[in-house]
Amino acid sequence: MPEIFERRSRESHGEWVITRLIQTAGYSSIFFVLMILYFLLANGLPVMKDVSLSNLFSTVWYPIEEYYGILPLILGSLVVTLGAALIGVPLGILTAVYISEIAPQWVKEALKPLIEILAGIPSVVLGFLGAIVLSPFLRESLNLPTGLTALTGSILLGAIAIPTIVSISEDALNTVPRAYREAALALGTTRWQTIWGVTVPAARSGILMAIMLGIGRSIGETMTVMMVTGNAPVMPDSLGALFAPIRTMTATIASEMGEVSGGSPHYHVLFFIGIVLFLITLGVNVMASRIAFRQRKRSERVLS
Amino acid sequence: MDKIVVEHLNLRYSDGTESLRDLNLVIPANAITALMGPAGGGKSTFLRALNRLNDLADVVAQSGRVLIDGKDILEPEMDVIALRRKVGMVFSRPLPLPLTIYQNVSYGLEVAGERNREVLDKAVKLALDQAELWDEVHDRLSDPAEALSGGQKQRLCLARALALKPEVILLDEPTSALDPVATAKIESSLSELKKNYTIVIAPHNTQQTARVADWVAFFLQGEMIEFGPSKDIFTRPKDKRTEEYILGRYG
Ligand SMILES: Nc1ncnc2c1ncn2[C@@H]1O[C@H](COP(=O)(O)OP(=O)(O)O)[C@@H](O)[C@H]1O
Ligand SMILES: [Mg+2]
């Protein structure tokens, strides 16, 4: 009797330690996020003292002459990301539909690991390929003065977003009950009508989430865009900007952070760009998780 | 009149299951034919052969003939889409498409190319009427079908099949997820519908078979043991296994 009692208490002791450990790990990630946020704000917000708002939100980025207009950088990021979305979203969704609805088993088994490999390619390698293969190709085939353009970045970022979009969309398609497809087919619909009319709409929220997360990945991507977009901080003002060099927020921070002296206005502006980037990414992620939340609530309602 | 004639139908799945073995049977028009028997007997497999839904499953071998109005529907050149419009199906899970009530019923017609609002409206009303659902939903046709009760959903699934003006209706345990009241409604629609349709149903228990069937086919492990008028099967079955099943000796 006392022996059992002792063992119990030892067990619960171990239990206590493990619980605390897990708790600490959980809290520490919150702590780190808060630290990062504090660090960003502490180094970015002083910009308000050094640089006037009209300078900060102007269209000229030329730090040596104290022109700190971040609009070309924000728009640069948006143009490249939009281009990436235009390329990555349709391709990603079509690939997911193909893998989950059409491909024979052996193709499925070949494609899935390939997509995972694509996801695992370091972005610097993609950037390298972009610089020596894609950009000369674009320059010649489109007859451009340079192949280092927003479009080049978009294509590569599209390739980076595709694995995320494919794997999450495919999961969403796979959770559509088989019975939906059979019900539609039993009504005399063709396979395509079933896919576009029933299966894809039923997986809609999962696919939307896939798109959000894919776009989120491409906004934050640095190395690839730095290597292939030419890095010219020009204000993109028309569709033609896609075929010209551009500069993104991430590339600006990465390439200039090494040269600035700590505490200078330039230094603070770079951190301020970091805050903007953080807010955009946060917004995209919040949208994605709200979609996911809505989807869960709906499935709970359906199942109850 | 003989609507469906099945001759020497054999079917084997890729896992080696002989799910149908030398099936011979004649299904009369304008009557309810019930497929009775324990689970795994091949009832669903047989129903899904009648609208070629088995095309999707991994069937490795299929032989024999299934004639509907004298035409062999198992032929590879059969127009499967047209067949499925002529042979409608209701499944055991009352699962409307993720659309509105109206769209669920009009869906089959719309993908078939029907665009005329008036024609669609009329067809939707008629189908919902036939499924005895119109009175309950006529004032909320544009609500999501998800909002209906289980029994209403199943009648909606019946209506969406009826909207295509099929000649044959297949039902695979259509009431297994429903309460007795909802079950009774489906059964009463069926006895009304049989005047104009050929109905083949796998009821979800023997009592239901007794209630709805005009003809009964007893399926056991891929074989059809006995076929006859419902009254004969229940009062004087020819085969001992049929009798044992009716008396409740199988699961
Ligand atoms: N898609 C399938 N793949 C492999 N075997 C199947 C499949 N569907 C049914 N079977 C097998 O075929 C037999 C008959 O099943 P089924 O037609 O569902 O019978 P019932 O509807 O009478 O319960 C069972 O042994 C079952 O395991
Ligand atoms: Mg069954």
PDB file of N, CA and C in Angstrom, chain A residues 114-193:
ATOM      1  N   LEU A 114       7.455  14.780 -56.067  1.00  0.00           N
ATOM      2  CA  LEU A 114       8.076  15.818 -56.883  1.00  0.00           C
ATOM      3  C   LEU A 114       7.714  17.214 -56.377  1.00  0.00           C
ATOM      4  N   ILE A 115       6.453  17.387 -56.038  1.00  0.00           N
ATOM      5  CA  ILE A 115       5.991  18.669 -55.510  1.00  0.00           C
ATOM      6  C   ILE A 115       6.713  18.973 -54.199  1.00  0.00           C
ATOM      7  N   GLU A 116       6.891  17.924 -53.395  1.00  0.00           N
ATOM      8  CA  GLU A 116       7.587  18.150 -52.131  1.00  0.00           C
ATOM      9  C   GLU A 116       9.041  18.546 -52.362  1.00  0.00           C
ATOM     10  N   ILE A 117       9.651  17.954 -53.381  1.00  0.00           N
ATOM     11  CA  ILE A 117      11.033  18.333 -53.696  1.00  0.00           C
ATOM     12  C   ILE A 117      11.081  19.799 -54.121  1.00  0.00           C
ATOM     13  N   LEU A 118      10.112  20.191 -54.932  1.00  0.00           N
ATOM     14  CA  LEU A 118      10.042  21.595 -55.362  1.00  0.00           C
ATOM     15  C   LEU A 118       9.955  22.513 -54.146  1.00  0.00           C
ATOM     16  N   ALA A 119       9.177  22.070 -53.146  1.00  0.00           N
ATOM     17  CA  ALA A 119       9.033  22.879 -51.936  1.00  0.00           C
ATOM     18  C   ALA A 119      10.353  22.966 -51.176  1.00  0.00           C
ATOM     19  N   GLY A 120      11.185  21.955 -51.347  1.00  0.00           N
ATOM     20  CA  GLY A 120      12.415  21.905 -50.564  1.00  0.00           C
ATOM     21  C   GLY A 120      13.612  22.581 -51.219  1.00  0.00           C
ATOM     22  N   ILE A 121      13.470  23.022 -52.478  1.00  0.00           N
ATOM     23  CA  ILE A 121      14.605  23.663 -53.147  1.00  0.00           C
ATOM     24  C   ILE A 121      14.907  24.996 -52.462  1.00  0.00           C
ATOM     25  N   PRO A 122      16.156  25.207 -52.030  1.00  0.00           N
ATOM     26  CA  PRO A 122      16.486  26.477 -51.380  1.00  0.00           C
ATOM     27  C   PRO A 122      16.253  27.627 -52.350  1.00  0.00           C
ATOM     28  N   SER A 123      15.765  28.754 -51.834  1.00  0.00           N
ATOM     29  CA  SER A 123      15.371  29.815 -52.753  1.00  0.00           C
ATOM     30  C   SER A 123      16.577  30.409 -53.480  1.00  0.00           C
ATOM     31  N   VAL A 124      17.759  30.290 -52.868  1.00  0.00           N
ATOM     32  CA  VAL A 124      18.926  30.832 -53.548  1.00  0.00           C
ATOM     33  C   VAL A 124      19.238  30.020 -54.819  1.00  0.00           C
ATOM     34  N   VAL A 125      18.916  28.739 -54.775  1.00  0.00           N
ATOM     35  CA  VAL A 125      19.126  27.904 -55.961  1.00  0.00           C
ATOM     36  C   VAL A 125      18.156  28.310 -57.068  1.00  0.00           C
ATOM     37  N   LEU A 126      16.915  28.551 -56.671  1.00  0.00           N
ATOM     38  CA  LEU A 126      15.934  29.018 -57.647  1.00  0.00           C
ATOM     39  C   LEU A 126      16.371  30.361 -58.237  1.00  0.00           C
ATOM     40  N   GLY A 127      16.885  31.217 -57.371  1.00  0.00           N
ATOM     41  CA  GLY A 127      17.345  32.524 -57.828  1.00  0.00           C
ATOM     42  C   GLY A 127      18.485  32.379 -58.828  1.00  0.00           C
ATOM     43  N   PHE A 128      19.356  31.469 -58.548  1.00  0.00           N
ATOM     44  CA  PHE A 128      20.479  31.181 -59.430  1.00  0.00           C
ATOM     45  C   PHE A 128      19.992  30.732 -60.814  1.00  0.00           C
ATOM     46  N   LEU A 129      19.052  29.759 -60.786  1.00  0.00           N
ATOM     47  CA  LEU A 129      18.456  29.298 -62.037  1.00  0.00           C
ATOM     48  C   LEU A 129      17.789  30.454 -62.769  1.00  0.00           C
ATOM     49  N   GLY A 130      17.124  31.308 -61.997  1.00  0.00           N
ATOM     50  CA  GLY A 130      16.440  32.441 -62.589  1.00  0.00           C
ATOM     51  C   GLY A 130      17.426  33.374 -63.269  1.00  0.00           C
ATOM     52  N   ALA A 131      18.542  33.609 -62.606  1.00  0.00           N
ATOM     53  CA  ALA A 131      19.500  34.563 -63.143  1.00  0.00           C
ATOM     54  C   ALA A 131      20.206  34.043 -64.391  1.00  0.00           C
ATOM     55  N   ILE A 132      20.534  32.740 -64.404  1.00  0.00           N
ATOM     56  CA  ILE A 132      21.308  32.285 -65.560  1.00  0.00           C
ATOM     57  C   ILE A 132      20.475  31.619 -66.644  1.00  0.00           C
ATOM     58  N   VAL A 133      19.258  31.192 -66.341  1.00  0.00           N
ATOM     59  CA  VAL A 133      18.447  30.538 -67.373  1.00  0.00           C
ATOM     60  C   VAL A 133      17.233  31.390 -67.749  1.00  0.00           C
ATOM     61  N   LEU A 134      16.401  31.673 -66.739  1.00  0.00           N
ATOM     62  CA  LEU A 134      15.125  32.318 -67.030  1.00  0.00           C
ATOM     63  C   LEU A 134      15.312  33.747 -67.542  1.00  0.00           C
ATOM     64  N   SER A 135      16.207  34.497 -66.888  1.00  0.00           N
ATOM     65  CA  SER A 135      16.263  35.908 -67.271  1.00  0.00           C
ATOM     66  C   SER A 135      16.848  36.124 -68.676  1.00  0.00           C
ATOM     67  N   PRO A 136      17.914  35.406 -69.077  1.00  0.00           N
ATOM     68  CA  PRO A 136      18.332  35.533 -70.485  1.00  0.00           C
ATOM     69  C   PRO A 136      17.237  35.089 -71.447  1.00  0.00           C
ATOM     70  N   PHE A 137      16.515  34.055 -71.049  1.00  0.00           N
ATOM     71  CA  PHE A 137      15.442  33.559 -71.917  1.00  0.00           C
ATOM     72  C   PHE A 137      14.381  34.637 -72.119  1.00  0.00           C
ATOM     73  N   LEU A 138      13.973  35.276 -71.015  1.00  0.00           N
ATOM     74  CA  LEU A 138      12.951  36.322 -71.114  1.00  0.00           C
ATOM     75  C   LEU A 138      13.456  37.513 -71.918  1.00  0.00           C
ATOM     76  N   ARG A 139      14.742  37.862 -71.689  1.00  0.00           N
ATOM     77  CA  ARG A 139      15.276  39.015 -72.397  1.00  0.00           C
ATOM     78  C   ARG A 139      15.209  38.799 -73.902  1.00  0.00           C
ATOM     79  N   GLU A 140      15.603  37.576 -74.313  1.00  0.00           N
ATOM     80  CA  GLU A 140      15.623  37.328 -75.752  1.00  0.00           C
ATOM     81  C   GLU A 140      14.233  37.141 -76.329  1.00  0.00           C
ATOM     82  N   SER A 141      13.419  36.348 -75.643  1.00  0.00           N
ATOM     83  CA  SER A 141      12.135  36.020 -76.258  1.00  0.00           C
ATOM     84  C   SER A 141      11.188  37.224 -76.225  1.00  0.00           C
ATOM     85  N   LEU A 142      11.297  38.101 -75.214  1.00  0.00           N
ATOM     86  CA  LEU A 142      10.410  39.266 -75.168  1.00  0.00           C
ATOM     87  C   LEU A 142      11.103  40.517 -75.697  1.00  0.00           C
ATOM     88  N   ASN A 143      12.358  40.345 -76.071  1.00  0.00           N
ATOM     89  CA  ASN A 143      13.109  41.460 -76.625  1.00  0.00           C
ATOM     90  C   ASN A 143      13.183  42.652 -75.662  1.00  0.00           C
ATOM     91  N   LEU A 144      13.636  42.370 -74.424  1.00  0.00           N
ATOM     92  CA  LEU A 144      13.721  43.392 -73.393  1.00  0.00           C
ATOM     93  C   LEU A 144      15.171  43.857 -73.248  1.00  0.00           C
ATOM     94  N   PRO A 145      15.359  45.083 -72.737  1.00  0.00           N
ATOM     95  CA  PRO A 145      16.737  45.546 -72.499  1.00  0.00           C
ATOM     96  C   PRO A 145      17.437  44.703 -71.430  1.00  0.00           C
ATOM     97  N   THR A 146      16.696  44.229 -70.451  1.00  0.00           N
ATOM     98  CA  THR A 146      17.302  43.351 -69.446  1.00  0.00           C
ATOM     99  C   THR A 146      16.315  42.262 -69.056  1.00  0.00           C
ATOM    100  N   GLY A 147      16.848  41.119 -68.665  1.00  0.00           N
ATOM    101  CA  GLY A 147      15.969  40.021 -68.249  1.00  0.00           C
ATOM    102  C   GLY A 147      15.685  40.067 -66.761  1.00  0.00           C
ATOM    103  N   LEU A 148      16.319  40.994 -66.056  1.00  0.00           N
ATOM    104  CA  LEU A 148      16.097  41.098 -64.613  1.00  0.00           C
ATOM    105  C   LEU A 148      14.888  42.002 -64.363  1.00  0.00           C
ATOM    106  N   THR A 149      13.708  41.403 -64.360  1.00  0.00           N
ATOM    107  CA  THR A 149      12.472  42.187 -64.291  1.00  0.00           C
ATOM    108  C   THR A 149      11.542  41.662 -63.202  1.00  0.00           C
ATOM    109  N   ALA A 150      10.483  42.438 -62.967  1.00  0.00           N
ATOM    110  CA  ALA A 150       9.461  41.997 -62.022  1.00  0.00           C
ATOM    111  C   ALA A 150       8.875  40.653 -62.454  1.00  0.00           C
ATOM    112  N   LEU A 151       8.701  40.511 -63.768  1.00  0.00           N
ATOM    113  CA  LEU A 151       8.120  39.272 -64.282  1.00  0.00           C
ATOM    114  C   LEU A 151       8.981  38.064 -63.926  1.00  0.00           C
ATOM    115  N   THR A 152      10.302  38.224 -64.076  1.00  0.00           N
ATOM    116  CA  THR A 152      11.200  37.129 -63.721  1.00  0.00           C
ATOM    117  C   THR A 152      10.991  36.732 -62.264  1.00  0.00           C
ATOM    118  N   GLY A 153      10.898  37.751 -61.405  1.00  0.00           N
ATOM    119  CA  GLY A 153      10.651  37.476 -59.992  1.00  0.00           C
ATOM    120  C   GLY A 153       9.310  36.796 -59.785  1.00  0.00           C
ATOM    121  N   SER A 154       8.289  37.282 -60.500  1.00  0.00           N
ATOM    122  CA  SER A 154       6.955  36.702 -60.347  1.00  0.00           C
ATOM    123  C   SER A 154       6.935  35.223 -60.704  1.00  0.00           C
ATOM    124  N   ILE A 155       7.603  34.897 -61.808  1.00  0.00           N
ATOM    125  CA  ILE A 155       7.601  33.494 -62.239  1.00  0.00           C
ATOM    126  C   ILE A 155       8.246  32.620 -61.165  1.00  0.00           C
ATOM    127  N   LEU A 156       9.375  33.071 -60.644  1.00  0.00           N
ATOM    128  CA  LEU A 156      10.062  32.263 -59.637  1.00  0.00           C
ATOM    129  C   LEU A 156       9.273  32.203 -58.332  1.00  0.00           C
ATOM    130  N   LEU A 157       8.686  33.340 -57.935  1.00  0.00           N
ATOM    131  CA  LEU A 157       7.879  33.321 -56.710  1.00  0.00           C
ATOM    132  C   LEU A 157       6.647  32.450 -56.908  1.00  0.00           C
ATOM    133  N   GLY A 158       6.105  32.454 -58.127  1.00  0.00           N
ATOM    134  CA  GLY A 158       5.000  31.552 -58.433  1.00  0.00           C
ATOM    135  C   GLY A 158       5.430  30.118 -58.182  1.00  0.00           C
ATOM    136  N   ALA A 159       6.631  29.782 -58.628  1.00  0.00           N
ATOM    137  CA  ALA A 159       7.145  28.425 -58.424  1.00  0.00           C
ATOM    138  C   ALA A 159       7.316  28.124 -56.941  1.00  0.00           C
ATOM    139  N   ILE A 160       7.635  29.161 -56.167  1.00  0.00           N
ATOM    140  CA  ILE A 160       7.785  28.942 -54.727  1.00  0.00           C
ATOM    141  C   ILE A 160       6.424  28.752 -54.062  1.00  0.00           C
ATOM    142  N   ALA A 161       5.419  29.483 -54.561  1.00  0.00           N
ATOM    143  CA  ALA A 161       4.083  29.387 -53.962  1.00  0.00           C
ATOM    144  C   ALA A 161       3.367  28.092 -54.356  1.00  0.00           C
ATOM    145  N   ILE A 162       3.702  27.564 -55.531  1.00  0.00           N
ATOM    146  CA  ILE A 162       2.957  26.410 -56.051  1.00  0.00           C
ATOM    147  C   ILE A 162       2.912  25.203 -55.100  1.00  0.00           C
ATOM    148  N   PRO A 163       4.050  24.770 -54.543  1.00  0.00           N
ATOM    149  CA  PRO A 163       3.955  23.588 -53.677  1.00  0.00           C
ATOM    150  C   PRO A 163       2.993  23.776 -52.509  1.00  0.00           C
ATOM    151  N   THR A 164       3.015  24.970 -51.892  1.00  0.00           N
ATOM    152  CA  THR A 164       2.088  25.244 -50.793  1.00  0.00           C
ATOM    153  C   THR A 164       0.649  25.155 -51.291  1.00  0.00           C
ATOM    154  N   ILE A 165       0.386  25.830 -52.417  1.00  0.00           N
ATOM    155  CA  ILE A 165      -0.977  25.843 -52.941  1.00  0.00           C
ATOM    156  C   ILE A 165      -1.429  24.436 -53.307  1.00  0.00           C
ATOM    157  N   VAL A 166      -0.541  23.692 -53.961  1.00  0.00           N
ATOM    158  CA  VAL A 166      -0.922  22.347 -54.391  1.00  0.00           C
ATOM    159  C   VAL A 166      -1.235  21.467 -53.188  1.00  0.00           C
ATOM    160  N   SER A 167      -0.335  21.436 -52.209  1.00  0.00           N
ATOM    161  CA  SER A 167      -0.552  20.419 -51.181  1.00  0.00           C
ATOM    162  C   SER A 167      -1.750  20.762 -50.300  1.00  0.00           C
ATOM    163  N   ILE A 168      -1.966  22.044 -50.008  1.00  0.00           N
ATOM    164  CA  ILE A 168      -3.125  22.368 -49.172  1.00  0.00           C
ATOM    165  C   ILE A 168      -4.434  22.214 -49.962  1.00  0.00           C
ATOM    166  N   SER A 169      -4.436  22.630 -51.236  1.00  0.00           N
ATOM    167  CA  SER A 169      -5.658  22.447 -52.037  1.00  0.00           C
ATOM    168  C   SER A 169      -5.972  20.973 -52.210  1.00  0.00           C
ATOM    169  N   GLU A 170      -4.931  20.199 -52.390  1.00  0.00           N
ATOM    170  CA  GLU A 170      -5.173  18.776 -52.614  1.00  0.00           C
ATOM    171  C   GLU A 170      -5.783  18.135 -51.371  1.00  0.00           C
ATOM    172  N   ASP A 171      -5.271  18.521 -50.195  1.00  0.00           N
ATOM    173  CA  ASP A 171      -5.886  18.033 -48.959  1.00  0.00           C
ATOM    174  C   ASP A 171      -7.357  18.412 -48.911  1.00  0.00           C
ATOM    175  N   ALA A 172      -7.647  19.656 -49.279  1.00  0.00           N
ATOM    176  CA  ALA A 172      -9.037  20.115 -49.224  1.00  0.00           C
ATOM    177  C   ALA A 172      -9.913  19.303 -50.178  1.00  0.00           C
ATOM    178  N   LEU A 173      -9.385  19.031 -51.376  1.00  0.00           N
ATOM    179  CA  LEU A 173     -10.172  18.255 -52.348  1.00  0.00           C
ATOM    180  C   LEU A 173     -10.387  16.834 -51.849  1.00  0.00           C
ATOM    181  N   ASN A 174      -9.357  16.298 -51.184  1.00  0.00           N
ATOM    182  CA  ASN A 174      -9.483  14.920 -50.703  1.00  0.00           C
ATOM    183  C   ASN A 174     -10.509  14.769 -49.590  1.00  0.00           C
ATOM    184  N   THR A 175     -10.778  15.867 -48.864  1.00  0.00           N
ATOM    185  CA  THR A 175     -11.758  15.730 -47.785  1.00  0.00           C
ATOM    186  C   THR A 175     -13.194  15.882 -48.291  1.00  0.00           C
ATOM    187  N   VAL A 176     -13.370  16.235 -49.573  1.00  0.00           N
ATOM    188  CA  VAL A 176     -14.732  16.269 -50.119  1.00  0.00           C
ATOM    189  C   VAL A 176     -15.244  14.840 -50.183  1.00  0.00           C
ATOM    190  N   PRO A 177     -16.390  14.561 -49.537  1.00  0.00           N
ATOM    191  CA  PRO A 177     -16.865  13.177 -49.505  1.00  0.00           C
ATOM    192  C   PRO A 177     -17.037  12.625 -50.915  1.00  0.00           C
ATOM    193  N   ARG A 178     -16.609  11.370 -51.073  1.00  0.00           N
ATOM    194  CA  ARG A 178     -16.788  10.650 -52.326  1.00  0.00           C
ATOM    195  C   ARG A 178     -18.246  10.699 -52.768  1.00  0.00           C
ATOM    196  N   ALA A 179     -19.116  10.693 -51.762  1.00  0.00           N
ATOM    197  CA  ALA A 179     -20.547  10.655 -52.060  1.00  0.00           C
ATOM    198  C   ALA A 179     -21.006  11.874 -52.869  1.00  0.00           C
ATOM    199  N   TYR A 180     -20.357  13.042 -52.676  1.00  0.00           N
ATOM    200  CA  TYR A 180     -20.710  14.205 -53.492  1.00  0.00           C
ATOM    201  C   TYR A 180     -20.463  13.912 -54.967  1.00  0.00           C
ATOM    202  N   ARG A 181     -19.281  13.353 -55.232  1.00  0.00           N
ATOM    203  CA  ARG A 181     -18.936  13.094 -56.628  1.00  0.00           C
ATOM    204  C   ARG A 181     -19.891  12.075 -57.226  1.00  0.00           C
ATOM    205  N   GLU A 182     -20.175  11.026 -56.445  1.00  0.00           N
ATOM    206  CA  GLU A 182     -21.068   9.982 -56.969  1.00  0.00           C
ATOM    207  C   GLU A 182     -22.458  10.541 -57.205  1.00  0.00           C
ATOM    208  N   ALA A 183     -22.918  11.380 -56.266  1.00  0.00           N
ATOM    209  CA  ALA A 183     -24.253  11.957 -56.426  1.00  0.00           C
ATOM    210  C   ALA A 183     -24.322  12.765 -57.720  1.00  0.00           C
ATOM    211  N   ALA A 184     -23.279  13.563 -57.962  1.00  0.00           N
ATOM    212  CA  ALA A 184     -23.280  14.383 -59.172  1.00  0.00           C
ATOM    213  C   ALA A 184     -23.218  13.500 -60.419  1.00  0.00           C
ATOM    214  N   LEU A 185     -22.352  12.501 -60.394  1.00  0.00           N
ATOM    215  CA  LEU A 185     -22.231  11.632 -61.568  1.00  0.00           C
ATOM    216  C   LEU A 185     -23.527  10.877 -61.828  1.00  0.00           C
ATOM    217  N   ALA A 186     -24.199  10.473 -60.739  1.00  0.00           N
ATOM    218  CA  ALA A 186     -25.453   9.741 -60.905  1.00  0.00           C
ATOM    219  C   ALA A 186     -26.530  10.626 -61.529  1.00  0.00           C
ATOM    220  N   LEU A 187     -26.314  11.955 -61.494  1.00  0.00           N
ATOM    221  CA  LEU A 187     -27.265  12.858 -62.149  1.00  0.00           C
ATOM    222  C   LEU A 187     -26.903  13.083 -63.610  1.00  0.00           C
ATOM    223  N   GLY A 188     -25.931  12.331 -64.098  1.00  0.00           N
ATOM    224  CA  GLY A 188     -25.592  12.450 -65.505  1.00  0.00           C
ATOM    225  C   GLY A 188     -24.652  13.606 -65.804  1.00  0.00           C
ATOM    226  N   THR A 189     -23.821  14.001 -64.843  1.00  0.00           N
ATOM    227  CA  THR A 189     -22.831  15.031 -65.158  1.00  0.00           C
ATOM    228  C   THR A 189     -21.554  14.348 -65.631  1.00  0.00           C
ATOM    229  N   THR A 190     -20.803  15.092 -66.453  1.00  0.00           N
ATOM    230  CA  THR A 190     -19.527  14.550 -66.896  1.00  0.00           C
ATOM    231  C   THR A 190     -18.505  14.747 -65.781  1.00  0.00           C
ATOM    232  N   ARG A 191     -17.327  14.190 -65.987  1.00  0.00           N
ATOM    233  CA  ARG A 191     -16.313  14.309 -64.954  1.00  0.00           C
ATOM    234  C   ARG A 191     -15.917  15.765 -64.730  1.00  0.00           C
ATOM    235  N   TRP A 192     -15.813  16.533 -65.834  1.00  0.00           N
ATOM    236  CA  TRP A 192     -15.445  17.945 -65.698  1.00  0.00           C
ATOM    237  C   TRP A 192     -16.518  18.743 -64.997  1.00  0.00           C
ATOM    238  N   GLN A 193     -17.765  18.459 -65.361  1.00  0.00           N
ATOM    239  CA  GLN A 193     -18.858  19.170 -64.700  1.00  0.00           C
ATOM    240  C   GLN A 193     -18.871  18.867 -63.208  1.00  0.00           C
TER     241      GLN A 193
END
